Amino acid sequence: MTVGAGVVRVGVIGAGGMGREHITNLSGLEGVDVVVVADVVPAGAEAGAALAGTSVRSTTDPMSVATDTELDA
């Protein structure tokens, strides 16, 4: 992504204690859009996605986040 080009679309892998902190902090930043949260525990992935917002996807496949070409970070 080019600096100053707009919103940075991010994915978070891991929705445990630190993951939830990252989700909360990233969601509060202007210009950052958390679009997917991955955790191997389905309920954790869903809870992390809900913490980030209503349109955030959840998955139990961390590799899908790592290889998602629509994400900037």
Coordinates of N, CA and C in Angstrom, one line a residue:
M1 N 0.8 -1.2 0.0 CA 0.0 0.0 0.0 C 0.9 1.2 0.0
T2 N 0.5 2.2 -0.7 CA 1.2 3.5 -0.8 C 0.9 4.4 0.4
V3 N 1.9 5.0 1.0 CA 1.6 5.9 2.2 C 0.6 7.0 1.8
G4 N -0.3 7.2 2.6 CA -1.3 8.2 2.3 C -2.4 7.9 1.4
A5 N -2.5 6.6 1.0 CA -3.5 6.1 0.0 C -4.8 5.8 0.6
G6 N -5.0 5.9 1.9 CA -6.3 5.6 2.5 C -6.3 4.6 3.6
V7 N -7.3 3.8 3.7 CA -7.4 2.8 4.8 C -6.5 1.6 4.6
V8 N -5.9 1.2 5.7 CA -5.1 0.0 5.7 C -5.9 -1.1 6.2
R9 N -6.1 -2.2 5.3 CA -7.0 -3.3 5.6 C -6.1 -4.4 6.3
V10 N -6.4 -4.8 7.5 CA -5.5 -5.7 8.3 C -6.3 -7.0 8.7
G11 N -5.5 -8.0 8.9 CA -6.1 -9.3 9.4 C -5.3 -9.6 10.7
V12 N -5.9 -10.1 11.7 CA -5.3 -10.5 12.9 C -5.3 -12.0 13.1
I13 N -4.2 -12.6 13.4 CA -4.1 -14.0 13.6 C -3.9 -14.2 15.1
G14 N -4.8 -14.9 15.7 CA -4.8 -15.1 17.2 C -5.8 -14.2 17.9
A15 N -6.7 -14.7 18.6 CA -7.7 -13.9 19.3 C -7.7 -14.2 20.8
G16 N -6.5 -14.6 21.3 CA -6.4 -14.8 22.7 C -6.2 -13.5 23.4
G17 N -5.6 -13.5 24.6 CA -5.4 -12.3 25.4 C -4.7 -11.2 24.6
M18 N -3.5 -11.4 24.1 CA -2.8 -10.4 23.3 C -3.5 -10.1 22.0
G19 N -4.1 -11.1 21.4 CA -4.8 -10.8 20.1 C -6.0 -9.9 20.3
R20 N -6.7 -10.1 21.4 CA -7.8 -9.2 21.7 C -7.3 -7.7 21.9
E21 N -6.2 -7.6 22.6 CA -5.6 -6.3 22.8 C -5.2 -5.6 21.4
H22 N -4.6 -6.4 20.5 CA -4.3 -5.9 19.2 C -5.5 -5.5 18.4
I23 N -6.6 -6.4 18.5 CA -7.8 -6.1 17.8 C -8.4 -4.8 18.3
T24 N -8.5 -4.6 19.6 CA -9.0 -3.4 20.2 C -8.2 -2.2 19.8
N25 N -6.9 -2.2 19.9 CA -6.1 -1.1 19.5 C -6.1 -0.8 18.1
L26 N -6.1 -1.8 17.2 CA -6.1 -1.6 15.8 C -7.5 -1.0 15.4
S27 N -8.6 -1.5 15.9 CA -9.9 -1.0 15.6 C -10.1 0.5 16.0
G28 N -9.3 0.9 17.0 CA -9.5 2.3 17.4 C -8.6 3.3 16.6
L29 N -7.8 2.8 15.7 CA -7.0 3.7 14.9 C -7.7 4.2 13.7
E30 N -7.5 5.5 13.4 CA -8.0 6.1 12.2 C -7.2 5.6 11.0
G31 N -7.9 5.2 10.0 CA -7.2 4.7 8.8 C -6.9 3.3 8.8
V32 N -7.3 2.5 9.8 CA -7.1 1.1 9.9 C -8.5 0.4 10.0
D33 N -8.6 -0.6 9.1 CA -9.8 -1.4 9.1 C -9.5 -2.9 9.3
V34 N -9.9 -3.4 10.5 CA -9.7 -4.9 10.7 C -10.8 -5.6 9.9
V35 N -10.4 -6.5 9.0 CA -11.4 -7.1 8.2 C -11.6 -8.6 8.4
V36 N -10.6 -9.2 9.1 CA -10.7 -10.6 9.4 C -9.9 -11.0 10.6
V37 N -10.4 -11.9 11.4 CA -9.7 -12.4 12.6 C -9.7 -13.9 12.5
A38 N -8.5 -14.5 12.8 CA -8.3 -15.9 12.7 C -7.9 -16.4 14.1
D39 N -8.5 -17.6 14.5 CA -8.1 -18.3 15.7 C -8.5 -19.7 15.5
V40 N -7.7 -20.6 16.0 CA -8.0 -22.1 15.8 C -9.2 -22.5 16.6
V41 N -9.5 -21.7 17.6 CA -10.7 -22.0 18.3 C -11.9 -21.2 17.7
P42 N -12.9 -21.9 17.2 CA -14.0 -21.1 16.5 C -14.6 -20.0 17.3
A43 N -14.9 -20.3 18.6 CA -15.5 -19.3 19.4 C -14.6 -18.1 19.6
G44 N -13.3 -18.4 19.7 CA -12.3 -17.3 19.8 C -12.3 -16.4 18.6
A45 N -12.3 -17.0 17.4 CA -12.3 -16.3 16.2 C -13.6 -15.4 16.1
E46 N -14.7 -16.0 16.4 CA -16.0 -15.2 16.3 C -16.0 -14.1 17.3
A47 N -15.5 -14.3 18.5 CA -15.5 -13.3 19.6 C -14.5 -12.2 19.2
G48 N -13.4 -12.5 18.6 CA -12.4 -11.5 18.1 C -13.0 -10.7 17.0
A49 N -13.7 -11.3 16.1 CA -14.3 -10.6 15.0 C -15.4 -9.6 15.5
A50 N -16.2 -10.1 16.5 CA -17.2 -9.3 17.1 C -16.6 -8.1 17.8
L51 N -15.5 -8.3 18.4 CA -14.8 -7.2 19.1 C -14.4 -6.1 18.1
A52 N -14.0 -6.5 16.9 CA -13.5 -5.6 15.9 C -14.6 -4.8 15.2
G53 N -15.8 -5.4 15.1 CA -16.9 -4.7 14.4 C -17.9 -5.6 13.8
T54 N -18.9 -5.1 13.2 CA -20.0 -5.9 12.7 C -19.7 -6.6 11.4
S55 N -18.9 -6.0 10.6 CA -18.6 -6.6 9.2 C -17.3 -7.3 9.2
V56 N -16.7 -7.7 10.3 CA -15.4 -8.4 10.3 C -15.7 -9.9 10.2
R57 N -14.9 -10.5 9.3 CA -15.0 -12.0 9.1 C -14.2 -12.7 10.2
S58 N -14.6 -13.9 10.4 CA -13.8 -14.8 11.3 C -13.5 -16.1 10.6
T59 N -12.4 -16.7 11.0 CA -12.0 -17.9 10.4 C -11.1 -18.7 11.4
T60 N -11.1 -20.1 11.2 CA -10.2 -20.9 12.0 C -9.0 -21.3 11.2
D61 N -8.8 -20.7 10.0 CA -7.6 -21.0 9.2 C -6.7 -19.8 9.1
P62 N -5.7 -19.8 10.0 CA -4.7 -18.7 10.0 C -4.0 -18.5 8.7
M63 N -3.7 -19.6 7.9 CA -3.0 -19.4 6.6 C -3.9 -18.6 5.7
S64 N -5.2 -18.7 5.8 CA -6.0 -17.9 4.8 C -5.8 -16.4 5.0
V65 N -5.5 -16.0 6.3 CA -5.3 -14.6 6.6 C -3.9 -14.2 6.0
A66 N -2.9 -15.1 6.3 CA -1.5 -14.9 5.8 C -1.4 -14.7 4.3
T67 N -2.3 -15.4 3.6 CA -2.2 -15.4 2.1 C -3.3 -14.6 1.5
D68 N -4.1 -13.9 2.2 CA -5.1 -13.0 1.7 C -4.6 -11.8 1.0
T69 N -4.7 -11.8 -0.3 CA -4.1 -10.7 -1.1 C -4.9 -9.4 -1.0
E70 N -6.1 -9.4 -0.4 CA -6.9 -8.2 -0.2 C -6.5 -7.4 1.0
L71 N -5.6 -8.0 1.8 CA -5.2 -7.4 3.1 C -3.9 -6.6 2.8
D72 N -3.7 -5.5 3.5 CA -2.5 -4.7 3.4 C -1.5 -5.1 4.5
A73 N -2.0 -5.6 5.6 CA -1.1 -6.0 6.7 C -1.8 -7.1 7.5

